[in-house]
Coordinates of C-alpha atoms in Angstrom, one line a residue:
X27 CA 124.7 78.3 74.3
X28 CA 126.1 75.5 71.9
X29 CA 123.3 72.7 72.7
X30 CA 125.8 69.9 71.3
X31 CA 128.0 70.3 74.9
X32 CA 125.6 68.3 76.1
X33 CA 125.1 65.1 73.8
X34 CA 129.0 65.2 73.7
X35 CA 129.4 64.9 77.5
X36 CA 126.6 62.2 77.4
X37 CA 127.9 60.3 74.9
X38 CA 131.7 60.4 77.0
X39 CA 129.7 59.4 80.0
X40 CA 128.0 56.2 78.1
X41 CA 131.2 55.6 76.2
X42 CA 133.1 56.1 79.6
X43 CA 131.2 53.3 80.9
X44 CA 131.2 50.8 78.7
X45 CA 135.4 50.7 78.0
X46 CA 135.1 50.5 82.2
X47 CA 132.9 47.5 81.6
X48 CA 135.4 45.8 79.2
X49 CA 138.5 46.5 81.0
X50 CA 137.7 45.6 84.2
X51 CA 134.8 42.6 83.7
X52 CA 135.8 40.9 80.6
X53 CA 139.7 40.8 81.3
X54 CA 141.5 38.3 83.5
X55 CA 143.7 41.3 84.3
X56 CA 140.7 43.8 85.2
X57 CA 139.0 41.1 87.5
X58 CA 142.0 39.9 89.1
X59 CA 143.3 43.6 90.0
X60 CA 139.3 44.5 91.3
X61 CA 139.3 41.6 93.2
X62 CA 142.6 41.9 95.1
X63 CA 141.4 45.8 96.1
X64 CA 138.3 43.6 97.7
X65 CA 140.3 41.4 99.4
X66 CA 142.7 44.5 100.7
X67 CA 139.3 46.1 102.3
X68 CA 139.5 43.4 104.6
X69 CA 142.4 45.3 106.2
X70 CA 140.5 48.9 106.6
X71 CA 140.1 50.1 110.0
X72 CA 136.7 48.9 111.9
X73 CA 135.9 52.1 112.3
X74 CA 135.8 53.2 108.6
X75 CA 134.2 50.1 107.9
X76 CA 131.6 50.6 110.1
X77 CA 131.2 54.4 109.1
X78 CA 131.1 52.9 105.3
X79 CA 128.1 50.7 106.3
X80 CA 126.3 53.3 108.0
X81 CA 126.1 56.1 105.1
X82 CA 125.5 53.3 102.8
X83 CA 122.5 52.0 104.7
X84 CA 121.2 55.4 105.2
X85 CA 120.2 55.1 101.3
X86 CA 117.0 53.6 101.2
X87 CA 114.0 53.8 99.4
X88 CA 112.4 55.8 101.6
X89 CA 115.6 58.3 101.3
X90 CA 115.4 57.8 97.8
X91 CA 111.9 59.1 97.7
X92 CA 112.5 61.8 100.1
X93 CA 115.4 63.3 97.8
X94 CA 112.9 62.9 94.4
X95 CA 110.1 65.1 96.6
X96 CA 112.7 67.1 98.0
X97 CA 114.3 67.9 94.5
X98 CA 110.7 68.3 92.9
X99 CA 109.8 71.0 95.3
X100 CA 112.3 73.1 94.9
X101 CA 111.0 73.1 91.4
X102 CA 107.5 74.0 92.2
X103 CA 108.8 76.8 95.0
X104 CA 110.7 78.3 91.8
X105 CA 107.4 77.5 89.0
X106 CA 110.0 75.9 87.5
X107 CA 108.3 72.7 86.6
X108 CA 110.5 71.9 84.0
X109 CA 113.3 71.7 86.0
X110 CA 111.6 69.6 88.3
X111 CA 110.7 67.5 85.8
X112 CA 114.2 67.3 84.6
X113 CA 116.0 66.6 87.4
X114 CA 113.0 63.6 88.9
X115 CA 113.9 62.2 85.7
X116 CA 117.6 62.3 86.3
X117 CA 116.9 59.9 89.6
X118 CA 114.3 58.0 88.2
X119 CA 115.9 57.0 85.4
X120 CA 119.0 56.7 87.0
X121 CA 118.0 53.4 88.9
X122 CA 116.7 52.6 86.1
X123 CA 119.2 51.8 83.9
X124 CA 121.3 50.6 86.7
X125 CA 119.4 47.9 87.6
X126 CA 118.8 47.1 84.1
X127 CA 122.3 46.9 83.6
X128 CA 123.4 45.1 86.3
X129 CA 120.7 42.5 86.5
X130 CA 119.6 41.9 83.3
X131 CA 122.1 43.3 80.4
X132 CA 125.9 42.9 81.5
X133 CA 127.2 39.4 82.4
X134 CA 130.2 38.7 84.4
X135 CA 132.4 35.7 83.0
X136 CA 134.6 33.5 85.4
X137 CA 137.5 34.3 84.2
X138 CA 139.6 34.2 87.7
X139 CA 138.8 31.8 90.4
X140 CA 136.9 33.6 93.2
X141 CA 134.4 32.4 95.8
X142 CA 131.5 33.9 97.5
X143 CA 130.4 37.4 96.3
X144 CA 132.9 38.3 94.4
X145 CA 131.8 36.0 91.4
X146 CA 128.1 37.8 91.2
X147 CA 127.7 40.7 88.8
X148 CA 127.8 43.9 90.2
X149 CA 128.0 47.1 87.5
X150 CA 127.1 49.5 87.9
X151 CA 126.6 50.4 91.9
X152 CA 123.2 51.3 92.3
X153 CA 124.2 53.7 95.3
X154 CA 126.7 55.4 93.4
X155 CA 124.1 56.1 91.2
X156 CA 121.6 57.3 93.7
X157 CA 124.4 59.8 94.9
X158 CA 125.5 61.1 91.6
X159 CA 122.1 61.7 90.2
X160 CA 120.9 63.1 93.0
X161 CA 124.2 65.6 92.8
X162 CA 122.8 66.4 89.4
X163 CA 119.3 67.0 90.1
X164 CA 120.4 69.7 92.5
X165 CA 122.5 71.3 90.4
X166 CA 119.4 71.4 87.5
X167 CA 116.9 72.4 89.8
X168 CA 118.6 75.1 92.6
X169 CA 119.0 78.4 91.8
X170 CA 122.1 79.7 90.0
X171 CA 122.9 81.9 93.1
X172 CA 122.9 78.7 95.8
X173 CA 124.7 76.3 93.9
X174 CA 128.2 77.4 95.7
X175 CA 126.0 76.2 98.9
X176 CA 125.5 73.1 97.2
X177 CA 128.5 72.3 96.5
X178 CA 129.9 72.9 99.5
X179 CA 127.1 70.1 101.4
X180 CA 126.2 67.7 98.7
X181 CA 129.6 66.9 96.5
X182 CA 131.4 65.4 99.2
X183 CA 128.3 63.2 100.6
X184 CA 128.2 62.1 97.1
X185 CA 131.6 61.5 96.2
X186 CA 132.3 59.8 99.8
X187 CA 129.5 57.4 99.4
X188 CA 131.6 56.2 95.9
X189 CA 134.3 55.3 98.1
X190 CA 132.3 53.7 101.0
X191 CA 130.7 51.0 98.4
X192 CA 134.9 49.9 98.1
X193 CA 135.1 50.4 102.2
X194 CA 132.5 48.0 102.6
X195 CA 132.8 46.1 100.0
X196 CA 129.3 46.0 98.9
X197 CA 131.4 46.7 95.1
X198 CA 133.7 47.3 92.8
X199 CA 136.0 50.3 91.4
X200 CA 134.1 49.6 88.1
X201 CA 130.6 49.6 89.3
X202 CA 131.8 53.4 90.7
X203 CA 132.9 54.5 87.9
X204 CA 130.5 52.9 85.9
X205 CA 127.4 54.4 87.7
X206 CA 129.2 57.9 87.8
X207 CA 129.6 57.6 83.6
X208 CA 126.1 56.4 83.2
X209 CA 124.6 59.0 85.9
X210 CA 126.6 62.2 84.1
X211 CA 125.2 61.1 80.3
X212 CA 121.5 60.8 81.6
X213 CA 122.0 64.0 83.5
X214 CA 123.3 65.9 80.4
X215 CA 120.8 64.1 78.4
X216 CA 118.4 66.2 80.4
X217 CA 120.2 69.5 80.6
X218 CA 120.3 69.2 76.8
X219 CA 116.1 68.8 76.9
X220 CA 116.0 71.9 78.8
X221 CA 118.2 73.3 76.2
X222 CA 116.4 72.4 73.3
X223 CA 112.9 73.4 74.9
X224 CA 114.4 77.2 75.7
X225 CA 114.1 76.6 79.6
X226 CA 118.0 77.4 79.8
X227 CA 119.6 81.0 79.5
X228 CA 122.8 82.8 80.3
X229 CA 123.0 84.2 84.0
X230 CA 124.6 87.7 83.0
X231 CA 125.6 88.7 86.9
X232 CA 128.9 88.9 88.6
X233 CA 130.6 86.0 89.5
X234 CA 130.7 84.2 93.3
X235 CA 134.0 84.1 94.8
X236 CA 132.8 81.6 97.3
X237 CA 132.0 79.0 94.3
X238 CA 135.1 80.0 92.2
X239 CA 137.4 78.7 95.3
X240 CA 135.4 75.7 96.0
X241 CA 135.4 74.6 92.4
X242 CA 139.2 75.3 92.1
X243 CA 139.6 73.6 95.5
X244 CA 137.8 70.2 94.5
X245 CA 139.8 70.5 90.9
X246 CA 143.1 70.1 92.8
X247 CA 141.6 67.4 94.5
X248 CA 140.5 65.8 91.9
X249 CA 143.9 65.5 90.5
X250 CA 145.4 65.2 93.6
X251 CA 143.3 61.7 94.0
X252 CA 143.9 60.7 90.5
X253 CA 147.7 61.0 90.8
X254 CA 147.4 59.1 93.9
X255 CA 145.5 56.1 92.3
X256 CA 148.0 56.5 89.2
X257 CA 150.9 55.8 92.2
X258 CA 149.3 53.6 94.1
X259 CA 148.5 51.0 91.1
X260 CA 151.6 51.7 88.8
X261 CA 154.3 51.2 90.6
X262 CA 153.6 48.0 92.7
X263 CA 152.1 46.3 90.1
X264 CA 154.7 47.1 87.4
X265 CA 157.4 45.8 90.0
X266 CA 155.6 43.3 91.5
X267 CA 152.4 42.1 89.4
X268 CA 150.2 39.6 90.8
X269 CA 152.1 39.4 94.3
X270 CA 151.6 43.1 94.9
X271 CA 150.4 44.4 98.4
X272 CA 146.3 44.0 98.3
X273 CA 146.1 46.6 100.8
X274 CA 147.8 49.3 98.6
X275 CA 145.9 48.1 95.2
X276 CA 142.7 48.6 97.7
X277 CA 144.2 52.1 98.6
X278 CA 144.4 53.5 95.1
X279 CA 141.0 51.7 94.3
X280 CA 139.5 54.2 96.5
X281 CA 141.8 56.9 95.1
X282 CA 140.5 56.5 91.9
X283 CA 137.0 56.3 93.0
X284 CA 136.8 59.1 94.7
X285 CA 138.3 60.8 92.0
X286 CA 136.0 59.7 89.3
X287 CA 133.1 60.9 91.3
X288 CA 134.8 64.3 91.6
X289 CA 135.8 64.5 87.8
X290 CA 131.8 63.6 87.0
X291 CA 130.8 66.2 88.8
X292 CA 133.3 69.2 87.9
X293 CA 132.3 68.3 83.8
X294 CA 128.9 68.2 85.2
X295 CA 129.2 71.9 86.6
X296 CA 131.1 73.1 83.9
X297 CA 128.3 72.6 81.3
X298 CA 126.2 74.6 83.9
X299 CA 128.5 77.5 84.0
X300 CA 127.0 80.5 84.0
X301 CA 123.7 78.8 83.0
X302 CA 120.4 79.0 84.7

């Protein structure tokens, strides 16, 4: 197995981040766009708003703890204890660097008028984070045979809770897709440890049918949302710029959230192909 996969998808994931940073924080045009998708939330049905504010509250820090014992366990139940390791440090340092980031590294300029939240700094989304690394730390840690079973129960909570942050408006599209860059480098930053320490081999066995059709499945999706967003964005704001429908640019804010999520964690799983 070639170890460099991994720094390259790391350095993608940091690199990913960053040029989300500068395009959407430190342009009039980025800020203005994110801002108007905020504004369309306002228009969401009660009822997704309210289920938004649920899932999003179920994250706390005692969920956060139960998901770093939950995920450490399964490497002790497999004497895997560098897995474990591994994949606690995924989480950990997840929120780490998040609220490094957000509270202490990246500024937010005024450089559109806004009031209330909107003018506070917000990159990347801490929950986001929590859902992505967590994502992660189960695919590092679970046995090659139950990942198709993971997959099937963890990839939507985690991509869904990506959208919910835009539902509720407790952030951006960039603090998304910023968290979900940041969380796949530190995740393949870890993978590439296990690599270099030999804790990584080849599984030789047949392949799962189950998995192949969920991967394909969420692929399609993945596009599927992307070409959405790409719709969504393009067209009304190439024919009607600044005056364009905040409910729509809100629309393919989610579309594209959702989307990155799902895109993190198919490059995610395809390092992990036929790896255990």
């Amino acid at each position: 197995m070639d170890r460099r996969r991994w720094l390259v998808v790391a350095a993608a994931g940091f690199v990913f981040a960053a040029v989300v940073y500068v395009l959407a924080v430190l342009t009039k045009a980025g800020q203005a766009i994110e801002n108007a998708a905020l504004r369309g939330a306002d228009r969401d049905d009660v009822s997704e708003t309210d289920a938004a504010w649920q899932a999003l509250g179920q994250i706390t820090v005692y969920s956060l703890a139960a998901a770093v014992v939950a995920v450490a366990l399964a490497g002790a139940l497999r004497r895997r204890w560098d897995l474990a390791a591994a994949a606690v440090g995924v989480i950990v340092a997840g929120q780490v660097v998040a609220q490094v980031l957000k509270r202490f590294v990246l500024p937010r300029p005024a450089l559109v008028e806004v009031t209330g939240d909107y003018a506070r700094n917000s990159l990347p989304s801490g929950h986001t984070t929590i859902a992505m690394t967590v994502l992660f730390a189960a695919i590092i840690v679970v046995p090659w045979k139950w990942r198709g079973v993971l997959l099937f129960f963890v990839l939507p909570w985690a991509t869904a809770i990506g959208h919910y942050t835009l539902t509720a408006k407790w952030h951006r599209l960039s603090d998304t897709l910023a968290a979900d860059g940041i969380a796949l480098a530190l995740a393949a930053l870890a993978s590439w440890w296990l690599q270099r320490r030999g804790s990584l081999r080849p599984h030789t066995g047949p392949r799962r049918a189950g998995r192949v059709v969920l991967v394909v499945f969420w692929s399609v999706v993945a596009v599927v949302t992307f070409a959405l967003g790409v719709a969504l964005w393009v067209f009304p704001l190439v024919a009607e710029g600044s005056t364009a429908d905040e409910w729509v640019i809100y629309l393919g804010a989610g579309s594209f959230a959702s989307a990155g999520s799902l895109l993190a964690a198919l490059a995610f799983l395809w390092c992990w192909r036929r790896v255990e």
